Amino acid sequence: MTAAPVIDIANLDLVFQTNDGPVQALKDVNLRIGKGDFVSFIGPSGCGKTTLLRCIAALETPTSGRLTVCGISADEARKARSYGYVFQAAGLYPWRTIAGNIRLPLEIMGYTRAEQQDRVQKVLSLVELEAFGRKYPWQLSGGMQQRASIARALAFDADILLMDEPFGALDEIVRDHLNEELLKLWRRTQKTIAFVTHSIPEAVYLSTKIVVMSPRPGRIAEVIESPLPRGDRPLSIRESREFLDIAHRVREGLRAGHAYD
Amino acid sequence: MTAAPVIDIANLDLVFQTNDGPVQALKDVNLRIGKGDFVSFIGPSGCGKTTLLRCIAALETPTSGRLTVCGISADEARKARSYGYVFQAAGLYPWRTIAGNIRLPLEIMGYTRAEQQDRVQKVLSLVELEAFGRKYPWQLSGGMQQRASIARALAFDADILLMDEPFGALDEIVRDHLNEELLKLWRRTQKTIAFVTHSIPEAVYLSTKIVVMSPRPGRIAEVIESPLPRGDRPLSIRESREFLDIAHRVREGLRAGHAYD
Amino acid sequence: MIERFRTLAAILTVVAVIVVVWYAFAVVLNSRWEYDQAARAGVQIGLPELIERTLAQDRPMLPAPHQVLAGLWEGVTRYAPTSRRNLVYHAGVTLSATLAGFALGAAAGLLLAVGIVHSRAMDMSVMPWAIASQTIPILAIAPMVIVVLASLGIKGLLPKALIAAYLSFFPVLVGMVKGLRAPDGMQLDLLRTWNASRATTLFKLRLPASLPYLFASLKVGIASALVGTIVAELPAGATMGLGARLLSGSYYGQTIQIWSALFAAAILAAVLVAAVGAVERLVLKRMGLAR
Amino acid sequence: MSWQGWAAIAFWIAATMLNCHIANRWYRSRWARPFVATLFGVTLLVLWEGLVRGLNVSPVILPAPTVIAARFAQSLPLLWGDFTQTILKGALSGYLIGCGAAVLVAILVDRSPFLRRGLLPVGNFIAALPIVGIAPILVMWFGFDWQSKAAVVVVMVFFPVLINMVAGLAATDPLQRDLMRTYSATGRQSLLYLCLPAAMPFLFNGLKIATTLALIGAIVAEFFGSPTRGMGFRISTAVGQLDLPLVWAEIAVAALAGSGFFGLMTLIEKAVTFWHPSQRAAGRGA
Amino acid sequence: QDVKLQLKWVTQAQFAGYYVAKDKGFYEEEGLSVEIMPGGPDIAPTQVMAGGGADVTVDWLPSALAAREKGLPLVNIAQPFKSSGMMLTCLAETGITGPEDFRGKTLGVWFGGNEYPFLSWMATLKIPTDGSPEGVTVLKQGFNVDPLLQKQAACISTMTYNEYWQVIDAGIKPEELVTFKYEDEGVATLEDGLYVMEDKLADPAFKEKMVKFVRASMKGWKYAEENPDEAADIVLENDETGAQTEEHQKRMMGEIAKLTAGSNGALDPADYERTVKILLAGGSDPVISKAPEGAYTLEVTDEALK
Ligand SMILES: Nc1ncnc2c1ncn2[C@@H]1O[C@H](COP(=O)(O)OP(=O)(O)OP(=O)(O)O)[C@@H](O)[C@H]1O
Ligand SMILES: Nc1ncnc2c1ncn2[C@@H]1O[C@H](COP(=O)(O)OP(=O)(O)OP(=O)(O)O)[C@@H](O)[C@H]1O
Ligand SMILES: Cc1ncc(C[n+]2csc(CCO)c2C)c(N)n1
Ligand SMILES: [Mg+2]
Ligand SMILES: [Mg+2]
């Protein structure tokens, strides 16, 4: 990891105040993500993955600690439109068609009409929703809505992609397909990607760095650098020795954070 | 499967009318589910799994075909409170705490106060949310919300459980744990369970019968009866020969429904 | 604490701006009269003199803020609160009819909305006629209504309350029909799978989900009830209440009296709306919806 | 009560039963809704006619619908003149200005925390000034013709539209707002792309209430001075002349115009907020 | 015995006689318990009578006759006001010196049953009221004299005892005004009389009650004429709005006394005939189309004043 850190997190704490007393969601998080890294976050449900991603995107303000993105504050980076964010829930606007939803960031960022058209078509076919551009969100299945929200984040050129369980509601085959496409896109564009997933194989297959988190309070338990090649990764790599080794390490790390077994 | 069919579907068609022309969601679906069966539905995103589950629960009216539940119409079965339904999205009521959300069906079905209390505690600990009963839904992570919605469906005694990707947003370890718990519950109570999932191992591990669907229009491509024992299924069964065989068959069935590779 | 302070500062700033603009308008609007008077007297009038006089007229076209304040103050403090010359007394009369009317109207609006959402027959037949009923200019025929009710022996607070109710039920009805239909498909489906009764669906889902709509319409409804009461007070023998004060002020061209009665009414309305707002915050907080 | 009264009551009961039947059986067909609504209205009229005749109500208290209809037919030009004066000139222009202003102010209030704190309470206060107090003043300022009526309408519709619009602009869900933040959308953009669409169901709520208020405002304002035409003028003078059929003919005009206006807004609402759960029959939430 | 009296307008010295009679116990002496109901801008006393909301009302003869033609049989039983206090008050600066100058001007008129005298007058003058250049533009005048002060109208309707003084109080000098009293123009119609329903009057008991009522009321009126200041105070005490001022009511009482002066309460048939003639002269659209029958009776006053 020779590149200068794009995301630099030091001693980050975050406490939510609730009706029921404070909840410590993140505790003493330290992490550096270099330019062009593909970082996966994995950890038990409720350990703070979403919260950490939201901090990076300046949607949540840490209680203490330091967080810089490309040397500037997260909020400035947000204002510079550095992020593409795929939320855990699809969050499509019900008054826009699917194509309209995908076009939304393009309109906001001032792409020309022709380019909007072009990009919408491209990402729609990437997530295999060509036939559904003119439908409204409530007319789509759950997985289709999730794919539409992925398409929305991929439609414009953000340097940093933050993806919160983007493939959770997809079947294995579409998932594999989108994994490959995402890797291609990443290699082509040299984006920095932060990716939350619950699938250990997915994390290992995609990432250059895997962050294992443990809950209550959310901490980073382990950071695993992947020895897999940054370049070409065929799906078959998932049967390789190295792959299975890392997957094992991740599983052990995860298990440590759980109470049972 | 010698038991009398609990759910009996014959020649079921369903067409949605949209602004953009009709969409055939289900075409000529035939299926019999016996008492105490554990049936998994698997298929590409948008193939009609949710729609089929909704038809069974009488939330959607088929365009044509016959559907009976325990010999009566789906709607009558609904009125007899035969169903527990876990939706694909958590759908918790924002004005109720987690415990309040889980208590809701109990209140509606007229359980005593003491029993309500008791059951809420039990299912909360089943899904490991003991500490979160007094929080509001938006104060929970995505996975925790999903677990709360599972708890809500398990809190009362329905003969038929319809579960739409209940474990989609959970990490492997919680998922394994809940899989085991669900199997225990199923064996103890002899419920009939219809279960949508995208995970092939999960489908194979849990089911007595796996229904593979293919899309546009949604049809049943294959129904695979599991040779695995109905009784005890340790997690280790997933390494067995038979298990891997079935998984392979399911994967092939799935792949046939997809355009690529 | 800081929040409070900021709010106060903001309100004061806005009020200050309004007061300045108001004074300017008062000078401009009232100056014509002064010029006319000067012309009649055949004298010239300078600017300082003009300003001084325009802000101290007996029957100004637009009274200056301090005149209105003085009028209000006098109306409230000069006589005992039980005296007919005291504004508080009249406000009390108006308030009681407003509250009675609002209670009637809000209850009617709510019940009708519930009926409409639950019964297709009611939805199809009542809604269009509820709308038509509001297009009857009740304010225009309020005098007639009062007379007809009086001939049926209905007098005193009730006729006023009925007119207030007539005006306030509609916003509540429209808002609640929308609000009760606001829960989305999945939330409703959930209850369907449990075969929840309609009453249960109403109390456990539709009502809680409609609260934002309910309170928005209650605020409009209570303001309408006040307007209704005041209108009904004009012809009801024009004796008591802020409406009667407005009218007699109007009749004698006492602009200052009109404006004080007007402000008394507005203060009353603001208090009522704020009260609904306070209830709203309380309820939302108790329901955990205040984020 | 004579036979007419009983006949009317019998008709009422029969029609109500028919209505319930149609509403439950035929609700899918296109004609059901207008039919049921019309039958309900006809029932009310029949009941009214029957009771007025049956109970021998004095025509200077409440004339029968047939008498009103005859008067209506006979005074069409007069009614049309009053309609133009009060509704087309007074109510409509006031409605457009008032609703427009309320929407703009609501946007300002939503944009600026300062205004939200400062202007909203003060604005509420000013808008709560009762119309009957304001009307004479506005007549004094804007003259006797329709301009002063429009001004009254502006004041009257402002508050309901403002309240609803402010509530609507705030009715976006947190996830939708976060999305806008990640795009670093400008204030204008989140307004245009998120807040305005999300506010539409609330806005139309206000706009629909405002239609009826606009009519009431324009008519009532004529009580405080008017030229010798207009619906409010006619109503007040006709009451003085005990010409109650004419009063009710004017009221009928107001009711027709108001229902038409309201219906138009409902149609626009349907087109604009088709996505809102209250407008779709069933769905699974987006 | 209960009597409900509906006034034509709000509590003011215009109705001093009734308030005095009540306050001084004149009604009580006759064994009557009288409830006085003030009127208001949009209260048509005729309609209150039609609804049975009052036993007897104070109204103007033109309005009562118009109602009678509409099928509401009102009968005049007494006429405490001898002369008319109505006039048209114009700003001198508009150049109006005589009725012919009205043409092309805007005039403020009260409606709601008070417009008949004006319309009849214009009809006698043959001045159209349709707003044409050779006619006059009519404004429905609101509650007050603002249209004149704001110069929205050249002339407005005023009563000698009320609105005229409001104009003066507003700071306009009498010499800046030109007034046209209906009395002087020969178009005076009878004002404030007492009216009851014809069918009720057929009942001897009711008639007896009205005799007592008229007797006591006239006693009140005469007392008020002699003690104007005290009468004004009584009116003020009865004003529930608390908005009337002492100065204004005292002056009003003085003017009212001039109008009641010539009447002992009995209607002078000559005055009645004159009013009817004026109303019938209304050109193409007269207020009444034919001379009414039985619109007044002298029996009550004959009995009361014996
Ligand atoms: N309300 C609706 N209106 C129109 N079309 C609909 C509606 N609901 C679903 N559909 C269509 O029906 C098809 C099946 O949808 P369904 O939700 O059953 O898929 P699914 O198998 O559950 O997919 P997923 O795994 O993504 O949840 C889809 O093509 C979808 O677009
Ligand atoms: N708005 C909030 N208010 C209070 N507590 C919150 C809030 N948001 C999150 N939390 C708490 O913070 C913790 C971390 O939540 P977070 O959503 O980051 O988990 P996660 O790792 O994304 O889990 P999952 O995999 O289930 O989505 C949880 O315990 C949750 O209850
Ligand atoms: C709308 C309306 N405005 C003013 C008056 C004026 N007014 C006050 S007292 C009086 C004499 C009646 O006794 C008249 C004519 C009115 N009547 N109606
Ligand atoms: Mg999360
Ligand atoms: Mg689905």
CSV table of C-alpha atoms in Angstrom, one decimal, chain D residues 187-284:
chain,number,residue,atom,x,y,z
D,187,GLY,CA,-30.1,23.8,-1.5
D,188,ARG,CA,-31.9,24.5,-4.7
D,189,GLN,CA,-31.3,21.1,-6.0
D,190,SER,CA,-32.5,19.2,-3.0
D,191,LEU,CA,-35.5,21.5,-3.0
D,192,LEU,CA,-36.3,20.8,-6.6
D,193,TYR,CA,-35.5,17.1,-6.7
D,194,LEU,CA,-36.5,16.0,-3.2
D,195,CYS,CA,-38.4,18.4,-1.0
D,196,LEU,CA,-40.9,19.7,-3.6
D,197,PRO,CA,-42.0,16.3,-4.9
D,198,ALA,CA,-42.2,15.0,-1.3
D,199,ALA,CA,-44.2,18.0,-0.3
D,200,MET,CA,-46.8,17.6,-3.1
D,201,PRO,CA,-49.3,15.4,-1.1
D,202,PHE,CA,-49.3,18.0,1.7
D,203,LEU,CA,-49.4,20.9,-0.7
D,204,PHE,CA,-52.5,19.6,-2.5
D,205,ASN,CA,-54.1,19.1,0.9
D,206,GLY,CA,-53.7,22.8,1.5
D,207,LEU,CA,-54.6,23.8,-2.1
D,208,LYS,CA,-57.9,21.8,-1.9
D,209,ILE,CA,-58.9,23.4,1.4
D,210,ALA,CA,-57.9,26.8,0.0
D,211,THR,CA,-60.3,26.4,-3.0
D,212,THR,CA,-63.3,26.6,-0.7
D,213,LEU,CA,-61.8,29.3,1.4
D,214,ALA,CA,-61.2,31.4,-1.6
D,215,LEU,CA,-64.9,31.3,-2.5
D,216,ILE,CA,-66.0,32.1,1.0
D,217,GLY,CA,-63.5,34.9,1.2
D,218,ALA,CA,-64.5,36.6,-2.0
D,219,ILE,CA,-68.2,36.3,-1.2
D,220,VAL,CA,-67.9,37.5,2.4
D,221,ALA,CA,-65.7,40.4,1.5
D,222,GLU,CA,-68.5,41.8,-0.6
D,223,PHE,CA,-70.5,42.3,2.6
D,224,PHE,CA,-68.2,45.1,3.6
D,225,GLY,CA,-68.7,47.2,0.5
D,226,SER,CA,-69.0,46.3,-3.2
D,227,PRO,CA,-70.3,47.5,-6.5
D,228,THR,CA,-73.9,46.5,-7.1
D,229,ARG,CA,-73.0,43.1,-8.5
D,230,GLY,CA,-71.3,40.0,-7.2
D,231,MET,CA,-72.5,37.0,-5.3
D,232,GLY,CA,-72.0,38.3,-1.8
D,233,PHE,CA,-73.7,41.6,-2.7
D,234,ARG,CA,-76.7,39.7,-4.2
D,235,ILE,CA,-77.0,37.4,-1.3
D,236,SER,CA,-77.0,40.2,1.3
D,237,THR,CA,-79.5,42.4,-0.6
D,238,ALA,CA,-81.7,39.5,-1.5
D,239,VAL,CA,-82.0,38.4,2.1
D,240,GLY,CA,-83.1,42.0,2.9
D,241,GLN,CA,-85.6,41.7,0.2
D,242,LEU,CA,-86.7,38.3,1.4
D,243,ASP,CA,-85.9,36.9,-2.1
D,244,LEU,CA,-84.7,33.6,-0.6
D,245,PRO,CA,-84.9,31.7,-3.9
D,246,LEU,CA,-82.4,34.1,-5.4
D,247,VAL,CA,-80.2,33.7,-2.3
D,248,TRP,CA,-80.2,29.9,-2.7
D,249,ALA,CA,-79.7,30.2,-6.5
D,250,GLU,CA,-76.5,32.2,-5.7
D,251,ILE,CA,-75.5,29.5,-3.2
D,252,ALA,CA,-76.0,26.9,-5.8
D,253,VAL,CA,-73.7,28.8,-8.2
D,254,ALA,CA,-71.1,28.9,-5.4
D,255,ALA,CA,-71.5,25.2,-4.7
D,256,LEU,CA,-71.2,24.3,-8.4
D,257,ALA,CA,-68.2,26.5,-8.9
D,258,GLY,CA,-66.6,25.3,-5.7
D,259,SER,CA,-67.1,21.7,-6.5
D,260,GLY,CA,-65.8,22.2,-10.0
D,261,PHE,CA,-62.8,24.0,-8.7
D,262,PHE,CA,-62.1,21.3,-6.0
D,263,GLY,CA,-62.6,18.6,-8.6
D,264,LEU,CA,-60.1,20.2,-10.8
D,265,MET,CA,-57.5,20.3,-8.0
D,266,THR,CA,-58.2,16.7,-7.2
D,267,LEU,CA,-57.6,15.7,-10.8
D,268,ILE,CA,-54.3,17.6,-10.8
D,269,GLU,CA,-53.4,16.0,-7.5
D,270,LYS,CA,-54.0,12.6,-9.0
D,271,ALA,CA,-51.7,13.3,-11.8
D,272,VAL,CA,-49.0,14.9,-9.7
D,273,THR,CA,-49.0,12.5,-6.7
D,274,PHE,CA,-49.8,9.3,-8.4
D,275,TRP,CA,-46.9,7.7,-6.5
D,276,HIS,CA,-48.2,8.4,-3.0
D,277,PRO,CA,-49.7,5.3,-1.2
D,278,SER,CA,-53.0,7.1,-0.8
D,279,GLN,CA,-53.3,7.3,-4.6
D,280,ARG,CA,-52.3,3.8,-5.5
D,281,ALA,CA,-54.7,1.0,-4.8
D,282,ALA,CA,-52.1,-1.5,-3.5
D,283,GLY,CA,-48.4,-1.8,-3.6
D,284,ARG,CA,-45.5,-2.9,-1.5
